[in-house]
Amino acid sequence: MGADAEIHVFDYQRYRTEVVPALVDLLRTGEPGPFLIAFFRDTAASHRMDFTARWPRMAAHLRTPPTDLARHCTWLGPDLRHRPEPWLGTPRADQRHDLVCPSRTCPERGHCLLHGDRAGAENVNILFEALVTACCLDRPQFVGRTQDPLDYWPLLDAWRVPAGDPLRRLLAALADRGAVLGYGFGVTEGVHGWLTEAETADLAHRLTALPLPRYEPTYEAMRDLHYVSMSRAAQARTAAPPPGPSWLEVSLSFVRTVAVIAAAENRAVLWGNDVGHDHWIDHFLD
């Protein structure tokens, strides 16, 4: 059991210009628009499914009571991030019970999926993950099992990184920014959070200043270090392992390296656990 945690290179600009408008329009009109129809058609075709016959069933899952997030919602930011943010040091919220919009004055309260019974929002959560994964993510790097960025707090404490340091806020954003639409309905699955391009460059700079493992900023170097780390863990089961960095140090160095790579391309980063754009097929067609 558990989920693979990964840090991805993230096309934040495409996310803002294509994915966010498609989701906001879906909730505003209550019907899937051209972008979503094309997405379903293309991905269904890639799985050799009959889109024409299945589309009415898919569309029925997506129909929602019209909700104008852009006009009324104060719980989500313009890029659909969870606000206020971040929850520094707060454990992951439960999607079914904790992530309910607290507004008592929102005019959309009577029918918005983010109020009341959160079970009705699962279709939108799965669609959010599908669109982000298919349209905006590149080159995932494994960083642990059933892990999130708040797991690095003991390292930061040991290195005396202050509680209010910007580095903690950046990592907390990777843990929580995606909470409302990105968290799955399991234990740790889903899109946990993302950064903008400027924040990613700042994260890369701040992590580079820490005493983390040093190597060339490439995926090949991370693969080699991962292999060495697994070998050390295997040795530790039967004997004292050779000296070397802990897994948390290795994992955080992977976050640094992907941030360095993304920043060099003027891209961003996103943290997700077991994210994938194919999940919607089983969900909407089972």
Short mmCIF file of C-alpha atoms in Angstrom, two decimals:
data_model
loop_
_atom_site.label_atom_id
_atom_site.label_comp_id
_atom_site.label_asym_id
_atom_site.label_seq_id
_atom_site.Cartn_x
_atom_site.Cartn_y
_atom_site.Cartn_z
CA MET A 1 0.00 0.00 0.00
CA GLY A 2 1.03 3.63 -0.29
CA ALA A 3 1.73 6.00 -3.14
CA ASP A 4 4.80 7.02 -5.12
CA ALA A 5 5.66 10.65 -4.39
CA GLU A 6 7.20 12.49 -7.34
CA ILE A 7 8.42 15.98 -8.14
CA HIS A 8 7.65 17.04 -11.71
CA VAL A 9 8.74 19.77 -14.09
CA PHE A 10 5.51 21.77 -14.42
CA ASP A 11 4.30 23.93 -17.31
CA TYR A 12 2.63 26.55 -15.14
CA GLN A 13 1.83 28.85 -18.07
CA ARG A 14 -0.10 26.18 -19.94
CA TYR A 15 -1.86 25.29 -16.72
CA ARG A 16 -2.99 28.91 -16.26
CA THR A 17 -4.00 29.51 -19.87
CA GLU A 18 -5.65 26.17 -20.74
CA VAL A 19 -6.44 23.96 -17.75
CA VAL A 20 -7.69 26.59 -15.30
CA PRO A 21 -10.10 28.27 -17.78
CA ALA A 22 -11.49 24.88 -18.82
CA LEU A 23 -12.28 23.93 -15.22
CA VAL A 24 -13.65 27.35 -14.28
CA ASP A 25 -15.90 27.31 -17.36
CA LEU A 26 -17.10 23.79 -16.53
CA LEU A 27 -18.19 24.91 -13.08
CA ARG A 28 -19.59 28.23 -14.34
CA THR A 29 -21.74 26.71 -17.09
CA GLY A 30 -22.38 23.27 -15.65
CA GLU A 31 -21.36 21.69 -18.97
CA PRO A 32 -18.00 20.52 -20.41
CA GLY A 33 -16.70 22.95 -23.05
CA PRO A 34 -14.69 22.43 -26.27
CA PHE A 35 -11.33 21.98 -24.49
CA LEU A 36 -12.67 19.19 -22.27
CA ILE A 37 -14.55 17.52 -25.11
CA ALA A 38 -11.36 17.46 -27.20
CA PHE A 39 -9.38 16.11 -24.24
CA PHE A 40 -11.80 13.23 -23.70
CA ARG A 41 -12.03 12.50 -27.41
CA ASP A 42 -8.26 12.38 -27.90
CA THR A 43 -7.47 10.32 -24.81
CA ALA A 44 -10.35 7.92 -25.44
CA ALA A 45 -9.09 7.41 -28.99
CA SER A 46 -5.60 6.63 -27.68
CA HIS A 47 -7.17 3.81 -25.64
CA ARG A 48 -9.13 2.58 -28.69
CA MET A 49 -12.44 3.40 -27.07
CA ASP A 50 -15.58 4.44 -28.91
CA PHE A 51 -15.77 8.07 -27.85
CA THR A 52 -19.06 8.73 -29.67
CA ALA A 53 -20.92 6.03 -27.78
CA ARG A 54 -19.32 6.77 -24.42
CA TRP A 55 -19.37 10.57 -24.49
CA PRO A 56 -22.94 11.03 -23.16
CA ARG A 57 -22.03 8.91 -20.14
CA MET A 58 -18.81 10.86 -19.54
CA ALA A 59 -20.59 14.20 -19.92
CA ALA A 60 -23.27 13.17 -17.45
CA HIS A 61 -20.59 12.67 -14.79
CA LEU A 62 -19.23 16.16 -15.44
CA ARG A 63 -22.46 18.14 -15.30
CA THR A 64 -22.50 20.29 -12.19
CA PRO A 65 -24.70 23.02 -10.72
CA PRO A 66 -23.37 26.28 -12.26
CA THR A 67 -20.91 27.98 -9.89
CA ASP A 68 -19.03 31.17 -10.77
CA LEU A 69 -15.69 30.66 -9.01
CA ALA A 70 -14.03 33.62 -10.71
CA ARG A 71 -16.68 35.99 -9.43
CA HIS A 72 -17.44 34.68 -5.97
CA CYS A 73 -14.88 32.19 -4.63
CA THR A 74 -12.50 33.46 -1.95
CA TRP A 75 -11.32 29.97 -0.97
CA LEU A 76 -9.45 29.36 -4.25
CA GLY A 77 -6.91 31.66 -5.87
CA PRO A 78 -6.88 32.64 -9.56
CA ASP A 79 -4.83 29.52 -10.33
CA LEU A 80 -7.18 27.35 -8.20
CA ARG A 81 -4.72 27.17 -5.31
CA HIS A 82 -5.98 26.57 -1.81
CA ARG A 83 -6.23 29.85 0.13
CA PRO A 84 -5.22 30.97 2.68
CA GLU A 85 -1.90 29.21 2.37
CA PRO A 86 0.22 27.52 3.36
CA TRP A 87 -0.53 25.43 6.43
CA LEU A 88 2.96 25.40 7.90
CA GLY A 89 3.48 22.08 9.63
CA THR A 90 -0.19 21.08 9.48
CA PRO A 91 -0.89 17.43 8.55
CA ARG A 92 -2.64 16.73 5.26
CA ALA A 93 -6.35 17.53 5.41
CA ASP A 94 -8.97 14.88 4.70
CA GLN A 95 -10.68 15.53 1.37
CA ARG A 96 -14.03 14.13 2.47
CA HIS A 97 -14.42 16.00 5.75
CA ASP A 98 -11.88 18.78 6.30
CA LEU A 99 -11.76 20.45 2.89
CA VAL A 100 -15.15 22.16 2.96
CA CYS A 101 -15.37 25.84 2.09
CA PRO A 102 -15.85 27.76 5.36
CA SER A 103 -17.62 30.79 3.83
CA ARG A 104 -21.05 31.51 5.29
CA THR A 105 -21.75 34.45 2.99
CA CYS A 106 -20.90 33.10 -0.48
CA PRO A 107 -23.96 33.47 -2.77
CA GLU A 108 -23.07 30.13 -4.41
CA ARG A 109 -23.15 28.27 -1.10
CA GLY A 110 -26.40 26.43 -1.82
CA HIS A 111 -25.08 24.53 -4.84
CA CYS A 112 -21.27 24.87 -5.04
CA LEU A 113 -19.45 21.54 -4.97
CA LEU A 114 -16.91 22.95 -2.52
CA HIS A 115 -19.57 23.38 0.18
CA GLY A 116 -21.30 20.69 2.18
CA ASP A 117 -21.09 17.12 0.91
CA ARG A 118 -17.64 16.84 -0.69
CA ALA A 119 -18.38 13.46 -2.27
CA GLY A 120 -19.94 15.28 -5.21
CA ALA A 121 -16.62 16.97 -5.99
CA GLU A 122 -14.75 13.74 -6.70
CA ASN A 123 -15.46 13.93 -10.45
CA VAL A 124 -13.88 17.39 -10.62
CA ASN A 125 -10.92 16.25 -8.49
CA ILE A 126 -10.20 13.37 -10.85
CA LEU A 127 -10.62 15.58 -13.92
CA PHE A 128 -8.26 18.18 -12.41
CA GLU A 129 -5.58 15.53 -11.94
CA ALA A 130 -6.12 14.15 -15.44
CA LEU A 131 -5.77 17.54 -17.13
CA VAL A 132 -2.75 18.60 -15.10
CA THR A 133 -0.96 15.31 -15.72
CA ALA A 134 -1.73 15.07 -19.42
CA CYS A 135 -1.15 18.72 -20.33
CA CYS A 136 1.36 20.18 -17.89
CA LEU A 137 3.75 17.61 -16.35
CA ASP A 138 7.12 16.40 -17.56
CA ARG A 139 10.02 14.28 -16.28
CA PRO A 140 8.84 13.01 -12.89
CA GLN A 141 11.44 12.16 -10.26
CA PHE A 142 10.64 9.70 -7.47
CA VAL A 143 11.17 11.21 -4.01
CA GLY A 144 9.66 8.61 -1.68
CA ARG A 145 6.74 6.39 -0.76
CA THR A 146 3.63 7.93 0.80
CA GLN A 147 5.60 11.10 1.46
CA ASP A 148 4.90 14.82 1.30
CA PRO A 149 7.08 17.94 1.62
CA LEU A 150 6.30 18.37 5.31
CA ASP A 151 8.34 15.22 5.94
CA TYR A 152 11.45 17.35 5.40
CA TRP A 153 10.73 19.40 8.54
CA PRO A 154 13.06 17.31 10.79
CA LEU A 155 15.94 18.01 8.38
CA LEU A 156 15.19 21.72 8.37
CA ASP A 157 14.94 21.67 12.16
CA ALA A 158 18.34 19.94 12.41
CA TRP A 159 19.85 22.60 10.14
CA ARG A 160 18.15 25.32 12.20
CA VAL A 161 16.10 26.72 9.37
CA PRO A 162 13.75 29.18 11.14
CA ALA A 163 10.04 28.37 11.42
CA GLY A 164 9.04 31.31 9.24
CA ASP A 165 11.81 30.91 6.67
CA PRO A 166 10.73 31.32 3.01
CA LEU A 167 12.08 27.83 2.28
CA ARG A 168 9.50 26.31 4.60
CA ARG A 169 6.76 28.32 2.94
CA LEU A 170 7.80 27.13 -0.50
CA LEU A 171 7.83 23.49 0.61
CA ALA A 172 4.51 23.96 2.41
CA ALA A 173 3.03 25.32 -0.83
CA LEU A 174 4.15 22.10 -2.55
CA ALA A 175 2.33 20.20 0.19
CA ASP A 176 -0.92 22.15 0.37
CA ARG A 177 -1.52 24.46 -2.60
CA GLY A 178 -3.40 21.78 -4.53
CA ALA A 179 -5.50 20.64 -1.60
CA VAL A 180 -9.03 21.59 -2.65
CA LEU A 181 -9.02 20.27 -6.22
CA GLY A 182 -5.84 18.21 -6.22
CA TYR A 183 -6.00 15.96 -3.17
CA GLY A 184 -7.40 12.53 -3.96
CA PHE A 185 -9.90 10.72 -1.79
CA GLY A 186 -7.31 8.19 -0.58
CA VAL A 187 -4.59 8.63 2.03
CA THR A 188 -1.91 10.62 0.19
CA GLU A 189 -2.81 10.38 -3.51
CA GLY A 190 -3.23 13.34 -5.83
CA VAL A 191 -1.71 16.70 -6.67
CA HIS A 192 -0.33 18.14 -3.44
CA GLY A 193 0.91 21.50 -4.67
CA TRP A 194 2.92 23.52 -7.16
CA LEU A 195 5.05 26.63 -7.47
CA THR A 196 5.24 29.40 -10.04
CA GLU A 197 8.34 29.85 -12.17
CA ALA A 198 9.73 32.58 -9.88
CA GLU A 199 9.04 30.51 -6.77
CA THR A 200 10.75 27.51 -8.36
CA ALA A 201 13.89 29.54 -9.02
CA ASP A 202 13.80 30.73 -5.40
CA LEU A 203 13.37 27.15 -4.13
CA ALA A 204 16.33 25.98 -6.23
CA HIS A 205 18.48 28.79 -4.82
CA ARG A 206 17.54 28.14 -1.19
CA LEU A 207 17.95 24.35 -1.40
CA THR A 208 21.34 24.75 -3.08
CA ALA A 209 22.52 26.55 0.06
CA LEU A 210 21.78 23.53 2.27
CA PRO A 211 24.28 20.70 3.00
CA LEU A 212 22.58 18.22 0.66
CA PRO A 213 24.34 15.65 -1.57
CA ARG A 214 26.13 17.30 -4.51
CA TYR A 215 26.13 15.96 -8.06
CA GLU A 216 25.49 17.09 -11.61
CA PRO A 217 21.94 18.44 -12.03
CA THR A 218 20.74 15.63 -14.29
CA TYR A 219 18.21 12.84 -14.10
CA GLU A 220 21.00 10.33 -14.72
CA ALA A 221 22.86 11.53 -11.63
CA MET A 222 19.68 11.27 -9.55
CA ARG A 223 19.11 7.73 -10.84
CA ASP A 224 22.64 6.74 -9.82
CA LEU A 225 22.29 8.26 -6.35
CA HIS A 226 18.92 6.54 -5.91
CA TYR A 227 20.56 3.20 -6.71
CA VAL A 228 23.35 3.85 -4.18
CA SER A 229 20.78 4.83 -1.56
CA MET A 230 18.78 1.64 -2.12
CA SER A 231 21.97 -0.42 -1.86
CA ARG A 232 22.80 1.21 1.47
CA ALA A 233 19.27 0.49 2.73
CA ALA A 234 19.60 -3.17 1.71
CA GLN A 235 22.93 -3.47 3.53
CA ALA A 236 21.41 -1.92 6.64
CA ARG A 237 19.06 -4.89 6.97
CA THR A 238 21.96 -7.25 7.73
CA ALA A 239 24.86 -5.05 8.82
CA ALA A 240 25.91 -1.51 9.54
CA PRO A 241 25.55 0.47 6.29
CA PRO A 242 28.47 2.48 4.93
CA PRO A 243 28.39 6.18 5.78
CA GLY A 244 26.29 8.34 3.54
CA PRO A 245 23.31 10.70 3.42
CA SER A 246 19.93 9.68 4.80
CA TRP A 247 17.04 8.99 2.45
CA LEU A 248 15.42 12.30 3.43
CA GLU A 249 18.61 14.12 2.42
CA VAL A 250 18.74 12.24 -0.87
CA SER A 251 15.05 12.91 -1.50
CA LEU A 252 15.33 16.63 -0.77
CA SER A 253 18.36 16.80 -3.05
CA PHE A 254 16.12 15.42 -5.82
CA VAL A 255 13.64 18.24 -5.18
CA ARG A 256 16.52 20.71 -5.43
CA THR A 257 17.82 19.18 -8.66
CA VAL A 258 14.44 19.12 -10.42
CA ALA A 259 13.88 22.72 -9.30
CA VAL A 260 17.29 23.68 -10.73
CA ILE A 261 16.46 21.96 -14.04
CA ALA A 262 13.00 23.56 -14.21
CA ALA A 263 14.30 27.02 -13.32
CA ALA A 264 16.91 26.81 -16.08
CA GLU A 265 14.02 26.28 -18.53
CA ASN A 266 11.84 28.99 -16.94
CA ARG A 267 9.43 26.26 -15.84
CA ALA A 268 7.94 25.41 -12.47
CA VAL A 269 7.62 22.30 -10.27
CA LEU A 270 4.67 20.28 -8.96
CA TRP A 271 4.48 17.60 -6.25
CA GLY A 272 2.12 14.68 -6.80
CA ASN A 273 1.54 11.23 -5.32
CA ASP A 274 0.45 8.53 -7.78
CA VAL A 275 -0.86 11.11 -10.25
CA GLY A 276 -1.87 9.98 -13.71
CA HIS A 277 -4.15 11.15 -16.49
CA ASP A 278 -5.61 7.69 -17.16
CA HIS A 279 -7.44 7.40 -13.83
CA TRP A 280 -10.49 9.20 -15.24
CA ILE A 281 -11.20 6.32 -17.64
CA ASP A 282 -11.86 3.78 -14.87
CA HIS A 283 -13.65 6.38 -12.75
CA PHE A 284 -16.06 7.69 -15.38
CA LEU A 285 -16.64 4.42 -17.24
CA ASP A 286 -16.74 1.75 -14.52
#
